[in-house]
Coordinates of C-alpha atoms and ligand atoms in Angstrom, one line a residue:
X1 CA 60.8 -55.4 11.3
X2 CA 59.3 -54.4 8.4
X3 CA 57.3 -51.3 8.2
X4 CA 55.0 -49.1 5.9
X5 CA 54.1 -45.8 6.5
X6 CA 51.4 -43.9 4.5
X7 CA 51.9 -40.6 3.9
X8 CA 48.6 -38.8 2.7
X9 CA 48.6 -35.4 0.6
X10 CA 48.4 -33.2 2.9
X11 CA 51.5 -34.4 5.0
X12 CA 54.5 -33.1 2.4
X13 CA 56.3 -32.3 5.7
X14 CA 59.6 -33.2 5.4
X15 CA 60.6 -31.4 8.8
X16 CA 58.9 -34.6 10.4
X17 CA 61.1 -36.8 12.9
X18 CA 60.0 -39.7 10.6
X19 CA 62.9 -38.7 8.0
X20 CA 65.4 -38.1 10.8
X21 CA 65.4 -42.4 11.2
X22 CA 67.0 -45.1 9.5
X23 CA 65.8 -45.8 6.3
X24 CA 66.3 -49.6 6.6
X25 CA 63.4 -51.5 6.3
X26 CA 60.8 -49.0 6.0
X27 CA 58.9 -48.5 2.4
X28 CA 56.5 -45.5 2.3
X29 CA 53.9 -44.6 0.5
X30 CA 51.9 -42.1 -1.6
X31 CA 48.6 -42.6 -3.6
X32 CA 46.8 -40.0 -6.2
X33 CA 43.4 -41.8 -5.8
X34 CA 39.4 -41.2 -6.5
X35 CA 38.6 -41.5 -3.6
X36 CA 40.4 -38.4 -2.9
X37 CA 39.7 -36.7 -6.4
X38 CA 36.1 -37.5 -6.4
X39 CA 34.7 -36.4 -2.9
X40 CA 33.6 -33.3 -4.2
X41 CA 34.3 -31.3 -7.3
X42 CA 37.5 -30.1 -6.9
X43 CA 38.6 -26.8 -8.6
X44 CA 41.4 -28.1 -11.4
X45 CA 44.5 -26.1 -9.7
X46 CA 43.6 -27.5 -6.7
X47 CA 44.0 -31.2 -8.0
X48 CA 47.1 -29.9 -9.9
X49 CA 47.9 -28.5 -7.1
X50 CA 48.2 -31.6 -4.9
X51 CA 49.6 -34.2 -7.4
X52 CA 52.5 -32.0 -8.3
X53 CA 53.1 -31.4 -4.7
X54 CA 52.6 -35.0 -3.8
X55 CA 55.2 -35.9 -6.8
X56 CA 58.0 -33.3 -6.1
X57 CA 57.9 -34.8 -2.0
X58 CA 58.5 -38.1 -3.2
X59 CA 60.8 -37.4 -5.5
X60 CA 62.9 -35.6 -2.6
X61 CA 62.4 -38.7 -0.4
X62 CA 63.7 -40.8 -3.2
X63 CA 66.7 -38.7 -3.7
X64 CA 67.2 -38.9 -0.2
X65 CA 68.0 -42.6 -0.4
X66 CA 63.7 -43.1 1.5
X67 CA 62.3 -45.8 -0.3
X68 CA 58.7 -44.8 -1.6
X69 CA 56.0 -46.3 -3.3
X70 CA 54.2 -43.8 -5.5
X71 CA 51.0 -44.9 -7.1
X72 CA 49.9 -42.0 -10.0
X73 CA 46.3 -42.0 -10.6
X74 CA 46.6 -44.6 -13.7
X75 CA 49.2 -46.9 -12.3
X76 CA 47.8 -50.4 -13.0
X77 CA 47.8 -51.1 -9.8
X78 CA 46.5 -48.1 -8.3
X79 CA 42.6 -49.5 -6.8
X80 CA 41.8 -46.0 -6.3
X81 CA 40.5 -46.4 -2.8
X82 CA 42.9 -46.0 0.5
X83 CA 42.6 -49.2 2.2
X84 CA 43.0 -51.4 -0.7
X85 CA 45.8 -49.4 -2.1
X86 CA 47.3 -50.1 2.0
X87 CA 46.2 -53.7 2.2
X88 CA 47.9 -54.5 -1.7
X89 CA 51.2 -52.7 -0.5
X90 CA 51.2 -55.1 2.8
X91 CA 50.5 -58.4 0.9
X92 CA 52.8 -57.5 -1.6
X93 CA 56.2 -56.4 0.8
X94 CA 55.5 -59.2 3.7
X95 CA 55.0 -55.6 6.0
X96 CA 55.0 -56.7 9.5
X97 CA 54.0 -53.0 10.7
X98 CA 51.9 -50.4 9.1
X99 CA 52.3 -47.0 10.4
X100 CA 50.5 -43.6 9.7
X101 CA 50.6 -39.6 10.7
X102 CA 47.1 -38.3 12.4
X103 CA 44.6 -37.2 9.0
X104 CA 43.6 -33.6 9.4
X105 CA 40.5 -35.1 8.0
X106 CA 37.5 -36.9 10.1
X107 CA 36.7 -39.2 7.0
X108 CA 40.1 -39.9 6.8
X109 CA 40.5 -40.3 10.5
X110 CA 37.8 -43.2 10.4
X111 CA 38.8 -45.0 7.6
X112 CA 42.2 -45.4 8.9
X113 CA 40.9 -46.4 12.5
X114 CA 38.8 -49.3 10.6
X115 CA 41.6 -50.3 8.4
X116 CA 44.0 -50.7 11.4
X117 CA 41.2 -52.8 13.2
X118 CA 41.1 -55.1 10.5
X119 CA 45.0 -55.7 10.1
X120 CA 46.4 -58.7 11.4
X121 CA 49.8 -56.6 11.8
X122 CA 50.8 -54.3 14.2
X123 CA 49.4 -50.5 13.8
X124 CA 50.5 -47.2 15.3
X125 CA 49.9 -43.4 14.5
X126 CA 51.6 -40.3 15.0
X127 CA 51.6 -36.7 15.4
X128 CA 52.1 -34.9 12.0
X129 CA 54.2 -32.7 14.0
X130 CA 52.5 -29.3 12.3
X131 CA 50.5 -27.4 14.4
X132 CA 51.1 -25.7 17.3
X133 CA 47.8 -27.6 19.1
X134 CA 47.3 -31.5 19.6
X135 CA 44.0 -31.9 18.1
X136 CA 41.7 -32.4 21.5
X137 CA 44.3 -29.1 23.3
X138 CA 41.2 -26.7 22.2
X139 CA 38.6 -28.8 23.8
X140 CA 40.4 -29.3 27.0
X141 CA 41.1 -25.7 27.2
X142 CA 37.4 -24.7 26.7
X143 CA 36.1 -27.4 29.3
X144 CA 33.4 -26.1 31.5
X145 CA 33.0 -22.6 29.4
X146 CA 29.8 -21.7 27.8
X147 CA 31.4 -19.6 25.5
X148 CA 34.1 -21.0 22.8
X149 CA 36.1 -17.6 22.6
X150 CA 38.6 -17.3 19.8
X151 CA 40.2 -14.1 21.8
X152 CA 40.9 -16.0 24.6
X153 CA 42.3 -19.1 23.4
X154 CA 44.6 -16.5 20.9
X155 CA 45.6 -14.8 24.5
X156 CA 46.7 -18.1 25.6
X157 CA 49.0 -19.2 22.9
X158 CA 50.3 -15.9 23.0
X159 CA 51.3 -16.8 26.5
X160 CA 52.3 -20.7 25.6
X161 CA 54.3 -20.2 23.2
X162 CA 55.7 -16.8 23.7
X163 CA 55.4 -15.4 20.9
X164 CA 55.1 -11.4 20.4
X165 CA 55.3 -11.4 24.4
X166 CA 57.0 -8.5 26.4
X167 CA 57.2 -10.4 29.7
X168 CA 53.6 -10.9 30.9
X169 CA 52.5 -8.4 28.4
X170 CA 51.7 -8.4 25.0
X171 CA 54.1 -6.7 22.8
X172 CA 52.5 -2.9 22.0
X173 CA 50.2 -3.0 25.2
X174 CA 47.6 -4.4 23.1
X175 CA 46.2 -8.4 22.4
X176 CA 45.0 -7.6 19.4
X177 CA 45.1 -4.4 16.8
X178 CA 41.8 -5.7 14.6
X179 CA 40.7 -2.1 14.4
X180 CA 43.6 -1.1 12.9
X181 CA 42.8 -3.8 9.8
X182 CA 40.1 -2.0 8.4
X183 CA 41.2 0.6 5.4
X184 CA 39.7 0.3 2.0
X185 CA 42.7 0.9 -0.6
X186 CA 43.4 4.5 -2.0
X187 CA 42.2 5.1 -5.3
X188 CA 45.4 4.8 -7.1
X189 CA 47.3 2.7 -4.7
X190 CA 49.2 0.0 -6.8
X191 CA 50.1 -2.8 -4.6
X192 CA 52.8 -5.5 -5.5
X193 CA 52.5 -8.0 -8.8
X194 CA 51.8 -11.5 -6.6
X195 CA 54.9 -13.7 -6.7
X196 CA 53.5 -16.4 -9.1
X197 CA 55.3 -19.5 -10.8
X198 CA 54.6 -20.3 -14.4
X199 CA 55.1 -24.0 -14.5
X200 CA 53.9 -26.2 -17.2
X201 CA 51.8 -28.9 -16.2
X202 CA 50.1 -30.1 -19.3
X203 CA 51.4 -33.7 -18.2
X204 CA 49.0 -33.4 -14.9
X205 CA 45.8 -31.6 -16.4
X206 CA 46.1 -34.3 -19.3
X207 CA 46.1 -37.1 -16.5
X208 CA 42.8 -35.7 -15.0
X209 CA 41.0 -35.0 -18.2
X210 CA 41.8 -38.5 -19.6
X211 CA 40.9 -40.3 -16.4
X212 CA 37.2 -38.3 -16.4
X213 CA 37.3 -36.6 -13.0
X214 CA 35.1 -33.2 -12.7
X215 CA 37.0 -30.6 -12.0
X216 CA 36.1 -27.0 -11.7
X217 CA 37.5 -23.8 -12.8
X218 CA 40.0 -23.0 -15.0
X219 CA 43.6 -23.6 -15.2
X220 CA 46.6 -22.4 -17.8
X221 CA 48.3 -25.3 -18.3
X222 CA 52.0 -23.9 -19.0
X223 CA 52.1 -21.4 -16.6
X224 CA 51.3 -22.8 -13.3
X225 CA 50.8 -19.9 -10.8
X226 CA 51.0 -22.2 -6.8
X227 CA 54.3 -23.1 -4.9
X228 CA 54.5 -27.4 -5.0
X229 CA 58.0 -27.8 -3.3
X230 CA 59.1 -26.6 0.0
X231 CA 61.8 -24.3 -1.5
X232 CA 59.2 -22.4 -3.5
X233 CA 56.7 -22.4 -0.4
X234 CA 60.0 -20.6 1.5
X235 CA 60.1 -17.9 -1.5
X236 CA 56.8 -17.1 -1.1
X237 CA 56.8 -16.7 2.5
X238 CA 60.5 -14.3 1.8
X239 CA 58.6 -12.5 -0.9
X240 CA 55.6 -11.6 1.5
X241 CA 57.8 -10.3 4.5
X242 CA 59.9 -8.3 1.8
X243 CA 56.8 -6.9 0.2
X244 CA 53.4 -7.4 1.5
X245 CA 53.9 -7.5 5.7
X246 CA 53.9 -3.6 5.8
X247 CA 50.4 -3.2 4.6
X248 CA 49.0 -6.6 5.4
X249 CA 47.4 -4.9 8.6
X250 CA 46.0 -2.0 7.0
X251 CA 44.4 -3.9 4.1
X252 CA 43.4 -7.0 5.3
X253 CA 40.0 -6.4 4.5
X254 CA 40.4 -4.5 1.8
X255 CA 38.4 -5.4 -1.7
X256 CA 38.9 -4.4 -5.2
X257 CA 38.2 -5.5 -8.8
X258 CA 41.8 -4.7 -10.1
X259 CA 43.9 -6.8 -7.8
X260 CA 43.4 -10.7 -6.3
X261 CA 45.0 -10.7 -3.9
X262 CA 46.4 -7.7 -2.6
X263 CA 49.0 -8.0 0.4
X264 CA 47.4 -11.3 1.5
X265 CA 50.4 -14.1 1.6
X266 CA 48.8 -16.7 -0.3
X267 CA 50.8 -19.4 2.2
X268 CA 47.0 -21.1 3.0
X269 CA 48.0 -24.6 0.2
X270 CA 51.9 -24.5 1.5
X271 CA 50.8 -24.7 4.8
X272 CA 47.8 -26.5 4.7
X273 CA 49.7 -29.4 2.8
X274 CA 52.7 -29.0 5.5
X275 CA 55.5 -27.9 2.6
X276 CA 56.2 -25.1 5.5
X277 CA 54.8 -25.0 9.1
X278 CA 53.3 -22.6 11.1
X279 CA 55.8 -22.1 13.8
X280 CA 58.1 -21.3 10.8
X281 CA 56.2 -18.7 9.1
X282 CA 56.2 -17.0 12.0
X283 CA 59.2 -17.5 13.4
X284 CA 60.2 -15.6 10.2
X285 CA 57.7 -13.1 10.3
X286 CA 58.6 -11.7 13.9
X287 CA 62.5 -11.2 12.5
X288 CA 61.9 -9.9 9.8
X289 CA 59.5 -7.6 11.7
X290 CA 62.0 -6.7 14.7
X291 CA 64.9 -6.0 11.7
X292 CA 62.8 -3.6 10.1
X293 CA 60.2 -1.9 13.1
X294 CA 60.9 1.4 11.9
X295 CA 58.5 0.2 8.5
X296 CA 56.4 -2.6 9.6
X297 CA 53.8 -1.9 12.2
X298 CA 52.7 -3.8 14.9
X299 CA 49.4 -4.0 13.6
X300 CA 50.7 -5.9 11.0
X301 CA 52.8 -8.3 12.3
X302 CA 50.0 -9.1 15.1
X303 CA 47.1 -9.3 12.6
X304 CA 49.3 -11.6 10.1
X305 CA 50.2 -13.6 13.6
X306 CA 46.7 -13.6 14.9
X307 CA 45.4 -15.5 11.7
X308 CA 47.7 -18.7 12.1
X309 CA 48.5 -19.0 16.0
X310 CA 44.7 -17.7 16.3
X311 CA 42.5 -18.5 13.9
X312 CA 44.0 -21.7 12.1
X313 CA 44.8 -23.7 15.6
X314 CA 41.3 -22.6 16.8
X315 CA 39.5 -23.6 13.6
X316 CA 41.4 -27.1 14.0
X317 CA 40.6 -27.6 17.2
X318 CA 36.7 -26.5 17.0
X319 CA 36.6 -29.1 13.9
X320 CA 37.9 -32.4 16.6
X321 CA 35.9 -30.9 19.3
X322 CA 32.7 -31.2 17.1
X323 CA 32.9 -33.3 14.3
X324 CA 30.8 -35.4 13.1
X325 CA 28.2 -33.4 14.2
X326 CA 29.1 -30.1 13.1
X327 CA 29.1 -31.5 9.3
X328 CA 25.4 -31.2 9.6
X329 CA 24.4 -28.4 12.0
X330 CA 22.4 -25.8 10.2
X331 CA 20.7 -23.5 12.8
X332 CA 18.6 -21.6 10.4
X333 CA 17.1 -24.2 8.8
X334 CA 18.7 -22.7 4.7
X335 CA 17.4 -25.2 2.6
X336 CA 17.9 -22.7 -0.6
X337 CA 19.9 -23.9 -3.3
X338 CA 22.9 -22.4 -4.4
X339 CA 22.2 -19.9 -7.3
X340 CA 23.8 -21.4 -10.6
X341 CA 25.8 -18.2 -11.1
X342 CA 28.1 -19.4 -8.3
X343 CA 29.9 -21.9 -10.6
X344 CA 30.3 -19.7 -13.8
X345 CA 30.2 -16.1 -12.0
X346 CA 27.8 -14.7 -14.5
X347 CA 25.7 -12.4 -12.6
X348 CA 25.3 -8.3 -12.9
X349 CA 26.4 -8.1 -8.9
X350 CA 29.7 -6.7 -9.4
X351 CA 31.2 -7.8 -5.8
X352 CA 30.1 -11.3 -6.8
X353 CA 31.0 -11.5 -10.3
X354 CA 34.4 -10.3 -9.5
X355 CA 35.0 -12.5 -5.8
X356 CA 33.6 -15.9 -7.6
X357 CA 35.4 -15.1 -11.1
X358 CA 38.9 -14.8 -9.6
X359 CA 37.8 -18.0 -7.2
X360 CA 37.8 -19.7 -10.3
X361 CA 40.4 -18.3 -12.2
X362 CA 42.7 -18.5 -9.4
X363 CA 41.4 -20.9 -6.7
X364 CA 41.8 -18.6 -4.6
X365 CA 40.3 -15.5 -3.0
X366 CA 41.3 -13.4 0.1
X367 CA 39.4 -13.5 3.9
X368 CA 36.9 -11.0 3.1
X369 CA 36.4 -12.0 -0.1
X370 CA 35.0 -15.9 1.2
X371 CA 33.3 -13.9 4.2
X372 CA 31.9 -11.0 2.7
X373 CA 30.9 -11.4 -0.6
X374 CA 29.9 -15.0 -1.4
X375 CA 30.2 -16.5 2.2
X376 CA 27.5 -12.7 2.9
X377 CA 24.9 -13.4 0.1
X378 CA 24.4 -17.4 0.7
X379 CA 23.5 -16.5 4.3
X380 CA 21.2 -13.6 3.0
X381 CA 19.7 -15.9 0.4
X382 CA 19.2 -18.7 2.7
X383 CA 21.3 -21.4 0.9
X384 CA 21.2 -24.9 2.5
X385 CA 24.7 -24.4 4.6
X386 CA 25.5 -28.4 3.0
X387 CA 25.3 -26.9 -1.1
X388 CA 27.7 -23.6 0.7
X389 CA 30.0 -26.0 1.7
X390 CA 30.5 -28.2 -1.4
X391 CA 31.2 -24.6 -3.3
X392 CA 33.9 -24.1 -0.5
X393 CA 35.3 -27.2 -0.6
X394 CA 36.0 -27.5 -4.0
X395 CA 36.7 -23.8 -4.9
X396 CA 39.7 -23.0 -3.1
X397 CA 43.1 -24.4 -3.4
X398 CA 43.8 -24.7 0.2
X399 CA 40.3 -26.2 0.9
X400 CA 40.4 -29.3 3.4
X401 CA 37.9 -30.2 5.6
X402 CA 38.7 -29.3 8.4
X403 CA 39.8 -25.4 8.0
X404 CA 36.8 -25.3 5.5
X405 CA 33.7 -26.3 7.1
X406 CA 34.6 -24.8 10.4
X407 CA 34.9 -21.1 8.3
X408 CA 31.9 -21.8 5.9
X409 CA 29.6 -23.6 7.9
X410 CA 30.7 -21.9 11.7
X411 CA 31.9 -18.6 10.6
X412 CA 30.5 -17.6 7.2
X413 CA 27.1 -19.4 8.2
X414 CA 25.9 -19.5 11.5
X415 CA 24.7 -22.7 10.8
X416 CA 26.8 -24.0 14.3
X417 CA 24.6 -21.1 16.3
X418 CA 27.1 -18.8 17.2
X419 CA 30.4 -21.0 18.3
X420 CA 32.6 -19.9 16.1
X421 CA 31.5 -16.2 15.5
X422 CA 29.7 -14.1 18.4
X423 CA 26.9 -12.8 15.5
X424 CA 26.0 -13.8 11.5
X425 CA 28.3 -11.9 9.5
X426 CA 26.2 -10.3 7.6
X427 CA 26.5 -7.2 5.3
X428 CA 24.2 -4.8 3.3
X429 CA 25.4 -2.4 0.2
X430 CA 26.8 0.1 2.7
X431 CA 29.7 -2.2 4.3
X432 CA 30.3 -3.3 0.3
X433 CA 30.7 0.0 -1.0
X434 CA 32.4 1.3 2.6
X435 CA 35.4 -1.7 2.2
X436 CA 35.6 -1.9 -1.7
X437 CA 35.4 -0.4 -5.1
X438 CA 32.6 -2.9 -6.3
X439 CA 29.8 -0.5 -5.8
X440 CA 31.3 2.0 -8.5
X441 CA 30.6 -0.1 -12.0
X442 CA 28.0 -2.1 -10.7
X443 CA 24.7 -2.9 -12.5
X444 CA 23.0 -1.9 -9.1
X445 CA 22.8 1.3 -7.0
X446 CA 24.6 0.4 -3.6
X447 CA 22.5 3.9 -2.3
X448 CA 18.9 2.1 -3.6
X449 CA 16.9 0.0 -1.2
X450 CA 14.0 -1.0 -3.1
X451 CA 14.1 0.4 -6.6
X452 CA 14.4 -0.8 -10.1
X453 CA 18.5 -0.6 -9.7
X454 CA 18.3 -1.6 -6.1
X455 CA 21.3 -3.2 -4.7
X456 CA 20.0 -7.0 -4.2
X457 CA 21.9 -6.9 -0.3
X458 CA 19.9 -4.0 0.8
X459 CA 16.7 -5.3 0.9
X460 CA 18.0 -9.3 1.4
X461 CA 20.0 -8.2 4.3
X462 CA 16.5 -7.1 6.1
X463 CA 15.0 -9.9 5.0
X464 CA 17.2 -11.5 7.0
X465 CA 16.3 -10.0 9.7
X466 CA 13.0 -10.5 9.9
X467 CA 12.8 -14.2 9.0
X468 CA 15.1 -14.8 11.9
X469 CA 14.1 -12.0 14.6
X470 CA 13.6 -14.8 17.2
X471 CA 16.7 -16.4 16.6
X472 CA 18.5 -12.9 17.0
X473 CA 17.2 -10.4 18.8
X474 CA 18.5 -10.9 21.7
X475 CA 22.0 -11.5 20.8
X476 CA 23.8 -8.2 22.6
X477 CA 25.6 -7.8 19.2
X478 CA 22.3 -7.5 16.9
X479 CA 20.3 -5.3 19.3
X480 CA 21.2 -2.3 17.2
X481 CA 20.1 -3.5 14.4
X482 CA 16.4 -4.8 15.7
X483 CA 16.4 -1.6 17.4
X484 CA 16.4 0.0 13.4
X485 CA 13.9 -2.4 12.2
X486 CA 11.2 -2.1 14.9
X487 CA 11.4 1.8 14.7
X488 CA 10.9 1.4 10.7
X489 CA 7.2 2.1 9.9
X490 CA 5.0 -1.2 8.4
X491 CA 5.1 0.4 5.0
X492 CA 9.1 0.9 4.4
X493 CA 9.2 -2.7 6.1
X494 CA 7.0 -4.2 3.3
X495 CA 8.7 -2.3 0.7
X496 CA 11.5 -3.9 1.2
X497 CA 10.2 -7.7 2.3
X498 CA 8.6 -7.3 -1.3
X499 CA 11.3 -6.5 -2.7
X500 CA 13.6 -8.9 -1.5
X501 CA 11.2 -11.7 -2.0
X502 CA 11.0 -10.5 -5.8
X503 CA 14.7 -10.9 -5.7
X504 CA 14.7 -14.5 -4.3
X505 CA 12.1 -15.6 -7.2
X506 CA 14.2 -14.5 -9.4
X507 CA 17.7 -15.2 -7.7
X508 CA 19.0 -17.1 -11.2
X509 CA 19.2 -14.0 -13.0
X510 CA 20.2 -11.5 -10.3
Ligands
FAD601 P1 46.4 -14.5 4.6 O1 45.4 -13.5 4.7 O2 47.8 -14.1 4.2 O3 46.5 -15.1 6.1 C1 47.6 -15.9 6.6 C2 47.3 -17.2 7.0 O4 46.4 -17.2 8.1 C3 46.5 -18.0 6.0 O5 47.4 -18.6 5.0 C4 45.8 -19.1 6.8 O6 46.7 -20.2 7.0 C5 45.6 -18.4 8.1 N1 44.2 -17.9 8.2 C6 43.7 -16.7 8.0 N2 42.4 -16.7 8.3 C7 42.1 -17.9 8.7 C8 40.9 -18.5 9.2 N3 39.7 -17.8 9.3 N4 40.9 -19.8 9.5 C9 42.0 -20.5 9.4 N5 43.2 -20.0 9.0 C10 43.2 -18.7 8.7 N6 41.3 -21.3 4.9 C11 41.9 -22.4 4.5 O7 43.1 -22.6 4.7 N7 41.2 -23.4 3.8 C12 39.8 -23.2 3.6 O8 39.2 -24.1 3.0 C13 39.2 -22.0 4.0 N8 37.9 -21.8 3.7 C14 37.3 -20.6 4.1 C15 35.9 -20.4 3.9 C16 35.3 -19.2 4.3 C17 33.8 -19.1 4.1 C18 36.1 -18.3 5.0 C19 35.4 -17.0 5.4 C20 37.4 -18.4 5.2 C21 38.1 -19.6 4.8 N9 39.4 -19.8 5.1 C22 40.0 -21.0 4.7 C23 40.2 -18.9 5.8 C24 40.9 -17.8 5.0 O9 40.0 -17.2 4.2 C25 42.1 -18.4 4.2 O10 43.0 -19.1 5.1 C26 42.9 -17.3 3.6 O11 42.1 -16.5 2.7 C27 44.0 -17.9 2.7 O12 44.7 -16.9 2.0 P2 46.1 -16.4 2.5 O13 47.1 -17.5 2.6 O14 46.5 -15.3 1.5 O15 45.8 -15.8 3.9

């Protein structure tokens, strides 16, 4: 029987049991579409990004004897849109079959579901065979609880899938070494050059200017800096445990203008796109830790581990447990727009000139970075949690849906209520200038609250406060901070209301 299976750009995996099968009879197929470029403004790299990926997989198929249709973004018969792309490819090869991997991706999710209704052929989908969790595990785990825990669902796959297990225990007598993450870099601590590539890919960035899609950002053409192929995806991953793994821990939160990314891995668009798995990369990462456990710490290895058995399954499986609904939940009712600034990076905050210029030279920027700095000042400001998102979503190279929203929206803005994060992660001067070396050559004063030179977070992060006190005080985590506020006298309070409201008028030129 004749079949087609799609293959969508974010499912380059060619570990799948798909490939293991005869080739006779199947035809796959790949489609660089606008209805995938055009969703939301997509940072340049990114698109690059994907199309170059999407071209090197099939390419690989090819030369392993797969037959694959590949439709570039100005093939003739490219329609531009999923299902008609599908439907053409069925007419056109008698396809008696049409088979499909699970999208990552609600939209995606729906439009397939429809398509299938609609065939007159047989339809089937399957597991993408990527992540650790089946996408309603999370759900089912949390059934009955009040509380969606990220600690405990991390405890559990610790325990599942055995991994950094010492019998019943958890290998160092602790779950989870988070306070060990915390050290701002030395003053003349030089950490590695990043592993880059320097590929030319005039070919690609001509494609997207001719056929008009906005893009964001900014790209150098001839030297490409993202792994596309699996091979280069596996460097990367080598070149991290060799160089990066022993200080991950202690400066995972770490922030300075010199250097982008620090000892992060940079793996998010390899694994995101399924070039390398998460079972894999840290598969790897516990060897290469257990060779050398005389120079990496625990704290490392468990932090690094704790972001993709943690924090990536549990970010999957809070976006199936809650979408659609989540895509509009906005609990404090931010209906600010985003400041201009955001897309050009002009503005005399240091912290937020340097995270949003390297967001756009780059596409990327680290944890903290996304949390922090631009993720922090949005939820200061107020900014409608659906203009946050769009920044998000197109900004980063490894930005999909589903790992997005559930960090921007959940995370970065409380807009879920506290699911996803147990308080608003939220941040005056003193946190910027405690974790980073913004504050030194700033415009502002991180040590001024409401002076000429005051640092705009001080007095917006009490602003904060106050707007939402009945929203927050009684969260157990904020009670501190109330505690502060109420003992403040009504004249310091004012001070810096006033101030901060000055600051909001003007927010354009900030
Ligand atoms: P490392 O610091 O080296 O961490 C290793 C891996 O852990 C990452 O590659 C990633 O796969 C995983 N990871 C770490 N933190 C998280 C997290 N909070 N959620 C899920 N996985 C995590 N990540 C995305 O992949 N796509 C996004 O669109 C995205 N948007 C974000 C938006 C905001 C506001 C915030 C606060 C975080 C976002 N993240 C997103 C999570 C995280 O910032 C990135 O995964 C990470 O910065 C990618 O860089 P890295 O590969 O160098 O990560």
């Amino acid at each position: 029987m004749k079949k087609l299976r799609l293959i969508l750009g974010d499912q380059l995996n060619i570990r799948h049991s798909w490939f293991e099968e005869d080739r006779k009879d199947v035809i796959y197929c790949i489609f660089e579409m606008r209805q995938e470029t055009d969703y939301v403004a997509h940072h340049i790299q990114k698109v690059v990004a994907f199309f170059e990926a999407m071209r090197t997989f099939s390419k690989k198929l090819q030369k392993e004897k797969f037959e694959v249709i590949y439709y570039t973004l100005d093939d003739q018969k490219n329609k531009q849109d999923l299902s008609k792309n599908l439907m053409q490819l069925i007419q056109e090869n008698d396809i008696k079959k049409f088979e499909y991997q699970l999208p990552d991706e609600y939209r995606l999710d729906c439009q397939l579901v429809n398509f299938c209704k609609e065939l007159d052929i047989e339809s089937e989908s399957f597991d993408t065979e990527h992540f650790y969790t089946k996408r309603e595990e999370l759900k089912e785990f949390f059934k009955g609880s009040k509380q969606l825990l990220m600690e405990r669902f991390y405890r559990h796959m610790r325990v599942k899938h055995d991994i950094l297990m010492d019998g019943k225990d958890p290998v160092g007598g602790q779950w989870n070494f988070d306070k060990e993450n915390r050290k701002k870099i030395p003053a003349k601590h030089v950490p590695p050059s990043p592993k880059i590539w320097s590929k030319d890919v005039k070919d690609l960035v001509e494609l997207i200017k001719n056929q008009n899609i906005k893009t964001i950002g900014n790209i150098q053409e001839d030297d490409f800096i993202w792994p596309t192929s699996r091979e280069e995806s596996l460097d990367l991953l080598d070149f991290f445990l060799e160089n990066c793994l022993k200080h991950f821990g202690d400066f995972q939160d770490a922030m300075t203008p010199q250097f982008w990314s620090l000892y992060h891995s940079r793996l998010s668009f390899a694994m995101n796109v399924k070039l390398i798995g998460p079972d894999e990369v840290i598969k790897k990462t516990i060897e290469k830790w257990r060779e050398n456990s005389d120079k990496v710490k625990i704290s490392s290895v468990e932090g690094f581990v704790r972001q993709i058995l943690g924090w990536r399954e549990y970010m999957r499986g809070i976006y199936w447990a809650k979408m659609p609904a989540y895509a509009i939940e906005n609990f404090f009712e931010h209906d600010r727009k985003l400041p201009s600034w955001y897309w050009t990076g002009k503005t005399k905050m240091k912290c937020l000139q340097h995270a949003i210029g390297q967001s756009l030279n780059y596409a990327y920027a680290h944890h903290i970075q996304r949390l922090m700095v631009t993720g922090n000042f949005a939820l200061l400001a107020g900014v409608d949690p659906n203009e946050v998102d769009e920044w998000y979503l197109g900004i980063y190279i490894d930005a999909i849906e589903w790992v997005e929203i559930t960090n921007t929206r959940g995370m970065s803005q409380y807009a879920d209520g506290g699911l996803v994060g147990s308080k608003p992660y939220v941040a005056s001067a003193n946190y910027m200038h405690k974790m980073s070396h913004y504050c030194s050559n700033c415009f502002y004063d991180h040590k001024e609250k409401v002076g000429d030179k005051a640092c705009p977070l001080n007095s917006l992060y009490w602003h904060f406060m106050n707007r939402h006190q009945e929203k927050l005080e009684n969260n157990p985590r904020i009670g501190m901070v109330y505690r502060t506020w109420n003992k403040m006298d009504e004249e310091t309070k004012s001070n810096y209301l006033k101030k901060a409201e000055d600051y909001l008028k003007n927010i354009e030129n900030l």
